[in-house]
PDB file of N, CA and C in Angstrom:
ATOM      1  N   MET A  16       9.800  20.304  21.216  1.00  0.00           N
ATOM      2  CA  MET A  16       9.032  19.082  20.112  1.00  0.00           C
ATOM      3  C   MET A  16      11.223  17.862  20.294  1.00  0.00           C
ATOM      4  N   LYS A  17      10.596  16.412  20.952  1.00  0.00           N
ATOM      5  CA  LYS A  17      11.852  15.200  20.652  1.00  0.00           C
ATOM      6  C   LYS A  17      12.188  15.475  18.788  1.00  0.00           C
ATOM      7  N   PRO A  18      13.969  15.510  19.041  1.00  0.00           N
ATOM      8  CA  PRO A  18      14.090  15.076  17.944  1.00  0.00           C
ATOM      9  C   PRO A  18      14.229  13.499  17.267  1.00  0.00           C
ATOM     10  N   ASP A  19      13.705  13.230  16.812  1.00  0.00           N
ATOM     11  CA  ASP A  19      12.739  11.955  15.695  1.00  0.00           C
ATOM     12  C   ASP A  19      14.526  10.775  15.851  1.00  0.00           C
ATOM     13  N   PRO A  20      14.557  10.189  16.377  1.00  0.00           N
ATOM     14  CA  PRO A  20      15.559   8.553  16.536  1.00  0.00           C
ATOM     15  C   PRO A  20      15.962   7.854  15.456  1.00  0.00           C
ATOM     16  N   ALA A  21      15.293   8.261  14.314  1.00  0.00           N
ATOM     17  CA  ALA A  21      15.425   7.674  12.933  1.00  0.00           C
ATOM     18  C   ALA A  21      15.555   8.295  11.702  1.00  0.00           C
ATOM     19  N   ASN A  22      16.521   9.552  12.185  1.00  0.00           N
ATOM     20  CA  ASN A  22      17.244  10.149  11.631  1.00  0.00           C
ATOM     21  C   ASN A  22      18.167  10.344  12.447  1.00  0.00           C
ATOM     22  N   ASP A  23      18.885  10.157  13.755  1.00  0.00           N
ATOM     23  CA  ASP A  23      20.196   9.965  14.780  1.00  0.00           C
ATOM     24  C   ASP A  23      20.599   9.973  13.941  1.00  0.00           C
ATOM     25  N   ASN A  24      21.029   8.213  13.303  1.00  0.00           N
ATOM     26  CA  ASN A  24      21.240   7.543  12.679  1.00  0.00           C
ATOM     27  C   ASN A  24      20.690   6.633  11.188  1.00  0.00           C
ATOM     28  N   PRO A  25      21.387   7.472  10.186  1.00  0.00           N
ATOM     29  CA  PRO A  25      20.461   7.011   9.236  1.00  0.00           C
ATOM     30  C   PRO A  25      20.883   6.623   8.048  1.00  0.00           C
ATOM     31  N   LYS A  26      20.049   5.947   7.740  1.00  0.00           N
ATOM     32  CA  LYS A  26      21.138   4.560   6.661  1.00  0.00           C
ATOM     33  C   LYS A  26      22.112   4.773   6.134  1.00  0.00           C
ATOM     34  N   PRO A  27      23.005   3.850   5.427  1.00  0.00           N
ATOM     35  CA  PRO A  27      23.771   5.084   4.462  1.00  0.00           C
ATOM     36  C   PRO A  27      22.845   4.690   3.209  1.00  0.00           C
ATOM     37  N   CYS A  28      23.820   5.488   2.224  1.00  0.00           N
ATOM     38  CA  CYS A  28      23.875   5.584   1.302  1.00  0.00           C
ATOM     39  C   CYS A  28      23.614   4.234   0.273  1.00  0.00           C
ATOM     40  N   GLN A  29      22.888   4.022  -0.256  1.00  0.00           N
ATOM     41  CA  GLN A  29      23.347   2.558  -1.279  1.00  0.00           C
ATOM     42  C   GLN A  29      23.895   2.436  -2.184  1.00  0.00           C
ATOM     43  N   ILE A  30      24.661   4.143  -3.033  1.00  0.00           N
ATOM     44  CA  ILE A  30      25.826   3.552  -3.432  1.00  0.00           C
ATOM     45  C   ILE A  30      26.859   3.764  -3.161  1.00  0.00           C
ATOM     46  N   CYS A  31      27.084   4.718  -2.226  1.00  0.00           N
ATOM     47  CA  CYS A  31      28.297   5.077  -1.534  1.00  0.00           C
ATOM     48  C   CYS A  31      28.964   4.335  -0.573  1.00  0.00           C
ATOM     49  N   GLY A  32      27.919   4.401   0.585  1.00  0.00           N
ATOM     50  CA  GLY A  32      28.140   3.950   1.518  1.00  0.00           C
ATOM     51  C   GLY A  32      27.903   5.392   2.803  1.00  0.00           C
ATOM     52  N   LYS A  33      27.851   6.571   2.094  1.00  0.00           N
ATOM     53  CA  LYS A  33      28.337   7.817   3.039  1.00  0.00           C
ATOM     54  C   LYS A  33      26.593   8.047   4.214  1.00  0.00           C
ATOM     55  N   PRO A  34      26.776   8.491   4.796  1.00  0.00           N
ATOM     56  CA  PRO A  34      25.017   8.653   6.039  1.00  0.00           C
ATOM     57  C   PRO A  34      24.231   9.620   5.104  1.00  0.00           C
ATOM     58  N   SER A  35      22.978   9.198   4.552  1.00  0.00           N
ATOM     59  CA  SER A  35      21.720   9.304   3.721  1.00  0.00           C
ATOM     60  C   SER A  35      21.947  10.974   3.972  1.00  0.00           C
ATOM     61  N   ALA A  36      21.515  11.766   3.238  1.00  0.00           N
ATOM     62  CA  ALA A  36      20.511  12.901   3.383  1.00  0.00           C
ATOM     63  C   ALA A  36      19.319  13.378   3.493  1.00  0.00           C
ATOM     64  N   GLU A  37      18.680  13.540   4.471  1.00  0.00           N
ATOM     65  CA  GLU A  37      16.906  13.894   4.336  1.00  0.00           C
ATOM     66  C   GLU A  37      16.811  14.159   2.904  1.00  0.00           C
ATOM     67  N   LYS A  38      17.420  15.505   2.374  1.00  0.00           N
ATOM     68  CA  LYS A  38      16.955  15.805   0.659  1.00  0.00           C
ATOM     69  C   LYS A  38      16.429  14.706  -0.531  1.00  0.00           C
ATOM     70  N   TYR A  39      17.916  14.517  -0.022  1.00  0.00           N
ATOM     71  CA  TYR A  39      18.028  12.978  -1.026  1.00  0.00           C
ATOM     72  C   TYR A  39      18.061  11.213  -0.772  1.00  0.00           C
ATOM     73  N   ARG A  40      17.312  11.291   0.747  1.00  0.00           N
ATOM     74  CA  ARG A  40      16.885  10.226   0.711  1.00  0.00           C
ATOM     75  C   ARG A  40      16.220   9.090   0.172  1.00  0.00           C
ATOM     76  N   PRO A  41      17.085   7.649  -0.320  1.00  0.00           N
ATOM     77  CA  PRO A  41      17.712   7.096   0.892  1.00  0.00           C
ATOM     78  C   PRO A  41      18.871   7.101   0.990  1.00  0.00           C
ATOM     79  N   PHE A  42      19.640   8.726  -0.840  1.00  0.00           N
ATOM     80  CA  PHE A  42      20.559   8.174  -1.177  1.00  0.00           C
ATOM     81  C   PHE A  42      21.155   9.998  -0.163  1.00  0.00           C
ATOM     82  N   CYS A  43      22.944  10.081  -0.501  1.00  0.00           N
ATOM     83  CA  CYS A  43      23.377  11.435   0.086  1.00  0.00           C
ATOM     84  C   CYS A  43      23.544  12.776  -0.244  1.00  0.00           C
ATOM     85  N   SER A  44      23.055  11.711  -1.308  1.00  0.00           N
ATOM     86  CA  SER A  44      23.141  13.631  -3.164  1.00  0.00           C
ATOM     87  C   SER A  44      22.585  13.477  -4.325  1.00  0.00           C
ATOM     88  N   ALA A  45      22.195  14.274  -4.925  1.00  0.00           N
ATOM     89  CA  ALA A  45      22.143  14.309  -6.278  1.00  0.00           C
ATOM     90  C   ALA A  45      22.628  13.403  -7.073  1.00  0.00           C
ATOM     91  N   ARG A  46      24.280  13.085  -6.862  1.00  0.00           N
ATOM     92  CA  ARG A  46      24.423  12.948  -8.057  1.00  0.00           C
ATOM     93  C   ARG A  46      23.982  11.062  -7.724  1.00  0.00           C
ATOM     94  N   CYS A  47      24.641  10.511  -6.499  1.00  0.00           N
ATOM     95  CA  CYS A  47      23.974   9.276  -6.126  1.00  0.00           C
ATOM     96  C   CYS A  47      22.463   8.905  -6.274  1.00  0.00           C
ATOM     97  N   ALA A  48      21.556   9.642  -6.148  1.00  0.00           N
ATOM     98  CA  ALA A  48      20.491   9.679  -6.640  1.00  0.00           C
ATOM     99  C   ALA A  48      20.181   9.389  -7.669  1.00  0.00           C
ATOM    100  N   ASP A  49      21.334  10.356  -9.275  1.00  0.00           N
ATOM    101  CA  ASP A  49      21.024  10.160 -10.647  1.00  0.00           C
ATOM    102  C   ASP A  49      21.790   9.240 -10.550  1.00  0.00           C
ATOM    103  N   VAL A  50      22.761   8.475 -10.096  1.00  0.00           N
ATOM    104  CA  VAL A  50      23.758   7.421 -10.636  1.00  0.00           C
ATOM    105  C   VAL A  50      22.896   6.265 -10.448  1.00  0.00           C
ATOM    106  N   ASP A  51      22.430   5.999  -9.397  1.00  0.00           N
ATOM    107  CA  ASP A  51      20.723   4.689  -9.929  1.00  0.00           C
ATOM    108  C   ASP A  51      19.897   5.127 -10.372  1.00  0.00           C
ATOM    109  N   LEU A  52      19.187   5.919 -10.305  1.00  0.00           N
ATOM    110  CA  LEU A  52      18.313   5.743 -11.547  1.00  0.00           C
ATOM    111  C   LEU A  52      19.376   6.014 -12.918  1.00  0.00           C
ATOM    112  N   HIS A  53      20.756   5.898 -13.316  1.00  0.00           N
ATOM    113  CA  HIS A  53      20.944   5.700 -14.633  1.00  0.00           C
ATOM    114  C   HIS A  53      20.642   3.951 -14.396  1.00  0.00           C
ATOM    115  N   ARG A  54      21.066   3.319 -13.736  1.00  0.00           N
ATOM    116  CA  ARG A  54      21.097   2.459 -13.424  1.00  0.00           C
ATOM    117  C   ARG A  54      19.997   1.723 -13.805  1.00  0.00           C
ATOM    118  N   TRP A  55      18.822   1.935 -13.439  1.00  0.00           N
ATOM    119  CA  TRP A  55      17.446   1.481 -13.156  1.00  0.00           C
ATOM    120  C   TRP A  55      17.163   1.096 -14.938  1.00  0.00           C
ATOM    121  N   LEU A  56      16.976   2.868 -15.323  1.00  0.00           N
ATOM    122  CA  LEU A  56      17.499   3.211 -16.786  1.00  0.00           C
ATOM    123  C   LEU A  56      17.946   1.922 -17.442  1.00  0.00           C
ATOM    124  N   GLY A  57      19.139   2.170 -17.281  1.00  0.00           N
ATOM    125  CA  GLY A  57      20.456   0.901 -18.303  1.00  0.00           C
ATOM    126  C   GLY A  57      19.320   0.079 -18.169  1.00  0.00           C
ATOM    127  N   GLY A  58      18.800  -1.032 -17.287  1.00  0.00           N
ATOM    128  CA  GLY A  58      18.218  -1.910 -17.053  1.00  0.00           C
ATOM    129  C   GLY A  58      19.406  -3.014 -16.109  1.00  0.00           C
ATOM    130  N   ARG A  59      20.488  -2.198 -15.124  1.00  0.00           N
ATOM    131  CA  ARG A  59      21.550  -2.809 -14.480  1.00  0.00           C
ATOM    132  C   ARG A  59      21.024  -3.326 -13.082  1.00  0.00           C
ATOM    133  N   TYR A  60      19.592  -2.786 -13.132  1.00  0.00           N
ATOM    134  CA  TYR A  60      18.306  -3.387 -11.888  1.00  0.00           C
ATOM    135  C   TYR A  60      17.529  -3.900 -12.884  1.00  0.00           C
ATOM    136  N   ALA A  61      16.887  -5.658 -12.168  1.00  0.00           N
ATOM    137  CA  ALA A  61      15.979  -5.915 -13.103  1.00  0.00           C
ATOM    138  C   ALA A  61      14.809  -6.601 -11.465  1.00  0.00           C
ATOM    139  N   ILE A  62      13.909  -7.026 -11.937  1.00  0.00           N
ATOM    140  CA  ILE A  62      13.126  -8.308 -10.883  1.00  0.00           C
ATOM    141  C   ILE A  62      12.613  -9.351 -11.270  1.00  0.00           C
ATOM    142  N   PRO A  63      13.503 -10.396 -10.930  1.00  0.00           N
ATOM    143  CA  PRO A  63      13.159 -11.868 -11.781  1.00  0.00           C
ATOM    144  C   PRO A  63      11.312 -11.891 -11.766  1.00  0.00           C
ATOM    145  N   ALA A  64      11.481 -12.297 -13.046  1.00  0.00           N
ATOM    146  CA  ALA A  64       9.696 -12.750 -13.347  1.00  0.00           C
ATOM    147  C   ALA A  64      10.264 -14.110 -14.106  1.00  0.00           C
ATOM    148  N   VAL A  65       9.136 -15.005 -14.191  1.00  0.00           N
ATOM    149  CA  VAL A  65       9.000 -16.462 -14.233  1.00  0.00           C
ATOM    150  C   VAL A  65       7.637 -16.147 -15.442  1.00  0.00           C
ATOM    151  N   GLU A  66       8.673 -16.907 -16.559  1.00  0.00           N
ATOM    152  CA  GLU A  66       8.573 -17.042 -17.763  1.00  0.00           C
ATOM    153  C   GLU A  66       7.034 -18.266 -18.115  1.00  0.00           C
ATOM    154  N   THR A  67       5.985 -18.150 -19.189  1.00  0.00           N
ATOM    155  CA  THR A  67       4.943 -18.912 -18.519  1.00  0.00           C
ATOM    156  C   THR A  67       4.561 -18.993 -20.416  1.00  0.00           C
ATOM    157  N   ASP A  68       4.051 -20.876 -20.477  1.00  0.00           N
ATOM    158  CA  ASP A  68       3.956 -20.759 -21.865  1.00  0.00           C
ATOM    159  C   ASP A  68       2.636 -20.664 -21.960  1.00  0.00           C
ATOM    160  N   GLU A  69       1.332 -20.248 -20.969  1.00  0.00           N
ATOM    161  CA  GLU A  69       0.775 -19.999 -21.305  1.00  0.00           C
ATOM    162  C   GLU A  69      -0.462 -18.644 -21.557  1.00  0.00           C
ATOM    163  N   PRO A  70      -0.877 -18.517 -22.201  1.00  0.00           N
ATOM    164  CA  PRO A  70      -1.566 -16.688 -22.710  1.00  0.00           C
ATOM    165  C   PRO A  70      -2.010 -16.524 -21.312  1.00  0.00           C
ATOM    166  N   ASP A  71      -1.464 -15.009 -20.837  1.00  0.00           N
ATOM    167  CA  ASP A  71      -1.982 -14.375 -19.673  1.00  0.00           C
ATOM    168  C   ASP A  71      -3.260 -13.963 -19.979  1.00  0.00           C
ATOM    169  N   ASP A  72      -3.990 -13.520 -20.792  1.00  0.00           N
ATOM    170  CA  ASP A  72      -5.683 -13.390 -21.328  1.00  0.00           C
ATOM    171  C   ASP A  72      -6.366 -15.023 -21.211  1.00  0.00           C
ATOM    172  N   GLU A  73      -6.760 -15.232 -21.293  1.00  0.00           N
ATOM    173  CA  GLU A  73      -7.299 -16.823 -21.398  1.00  0.00           C
ATOM    174  C   GLU A  73      -8.310 -16.860 -22.277  1.00  0.00           C
ATOM    175  N   THR A  74      -9.410 -15.469 -22.746  1.00  0.00           N
ATOM    176  CA  THR A  74     -10.230 -15.082 -23.473  1.00  0.00           C
ATOM    177  C   THR A  74     -10.133 -15.317 -25.214  1.00  0.00           C
ATOM    178  N   ILE A  75      -9.345 -15.241 -24.990  1.00  0.00           N
ATOM    179  CA  ILE A  75      -8.750 -15.024 -26.666  1.00  0.00           C
ATOM    180  C   ILE A  75      -9.627 -15.899 -27.587  1.00  0.00           C
ATOM    181  N   LEU A  76      -9.443 -15.590 -28.629  1.00  0.00           N
ATOM    182  CA  LEU A  76     -10.597 -16.227 -29.242  1.00  0.00           C
ATOM    183  C   LEU A  76     -10.223 -15.836 -30.832  1.00  0.00           C
ATOM    184  N   PRO A  77     -10.045 -17.135 -31.424  1.00  0.00           N
ATOM    185  CA  PRO A  77     -10.706 -17.910 -32.253  1.00  0.00           C
ATOM    186  C   PRO A  77      -9.749 -16.962 -33.584  1.00  0.00           C
ATOM    187  N   ASP A  78      -8.761 -16.645 -34.360  1.00  0.00           N
ATOM    188  CA  ASP A  78      -9.024 -15.854 -35.777  1.00  0.00           C
ATOM    189  C   ASP A  78     -10.234 -16.136 -36.577  1.00  0.00           C
ATOM    190  N   ASP A  79     -11.126 -15.682 -37.009  1.00  0.00           N
ATOM    191  CA  ASP A  79     -12.460 -16.183 -38.046  1.00  0.00           C
ATOM    192  C   ASP A  79     -11.820 -15.076 -39.668  1.00  0.00           C
ATOM    193  N   GLY A  80     -11.498 -14.836 -39.192  1.00  0.00           N
ATOM    194  CA  GLY A  80     -10.753 -14.086 -40.920  1.00  0.00           C
ATOM    195  C   GLY A  80     -11.029 -13.230 -41.309  1.00  0.00           C
ATOM    196  N   ASN A  81     -11.988 -12.024 -40.284  1.00  0.00           N
ATOM    197  CA  ASN A  81     -12.717 -10.395 -40.359  1.00  0.00           C
ATOM    198  C   ASN A  81     -11.966 -10.498 -39.873  1.00  0.00           C
ATOM    199  N   ALA A  82     -11.029  -9.161 -40.616  1.00  0.00           N
ATOM    200  CA  ALA A  82     -10.227  -8.456 -39.895  1.00  0.00           C
ATOM    201  C   ALA A  82     -10.388  -7.047 -39.940  1.00  0.00           C
ATOM    202  N   SER A  83     -12.421  -6.888 -39.848  1.00  0.00           N
ATOM    203  CA  SER A  83     -12.998  -5.633 -39.894  1.00  0.00           C
ATOM    204  C   SER A  83     -12.829  -5.101 -38.897  1.00  0.00           C
ATOM    205  N   GLY A  84     -13.983  -6.503 -38.409  1.00  0.00           N
ATOM    206  CA  GLY A  84     -14.074  -6.230 -37.414  1.00  0.00           C
ATOM    207  C   GLY A  84     -15.660  -6.452 -36.719  1.00  0.00           C
ATOM    208  N   ASP A  85     -16.607  -6.181 -38.074  1.00  0.00           N
ATOM    209  CA  ASP A  85     -17.916  -6.371 -38.118  1.00  0.00           C
ATOM    210  C   ASP A  85     -18.008  -7.955 -38.520  1.00  0.00           C
ATOM    211  N   ASP A  86     -18.941  -7.997 -37.882  1.00  0.00           N
ATOM    212  CA  ASP A  86     -19.952  -9.413 -38.071  1.00  0.00           C
ATOM    213  C   ASP A  86     -21.299  -9.092 -38.811  1.00  0.00           C
TER     214      ASP A  86
END
């Protein structure tokens, strides 16, 4: 069986720059994986979003004052 050419030159760890390890890919170690997780949970990484003034659901019904939901 031929070795996988993708494993011959692994991409560097996104945290420290060392070669990534198969077990922790795309990181080199559990420590770097944990550092990345901490950054996500701490809000250091964010996905940009565009805020709009329009409601997400166009089927919002006007409030008729009946809080019980019975008609």
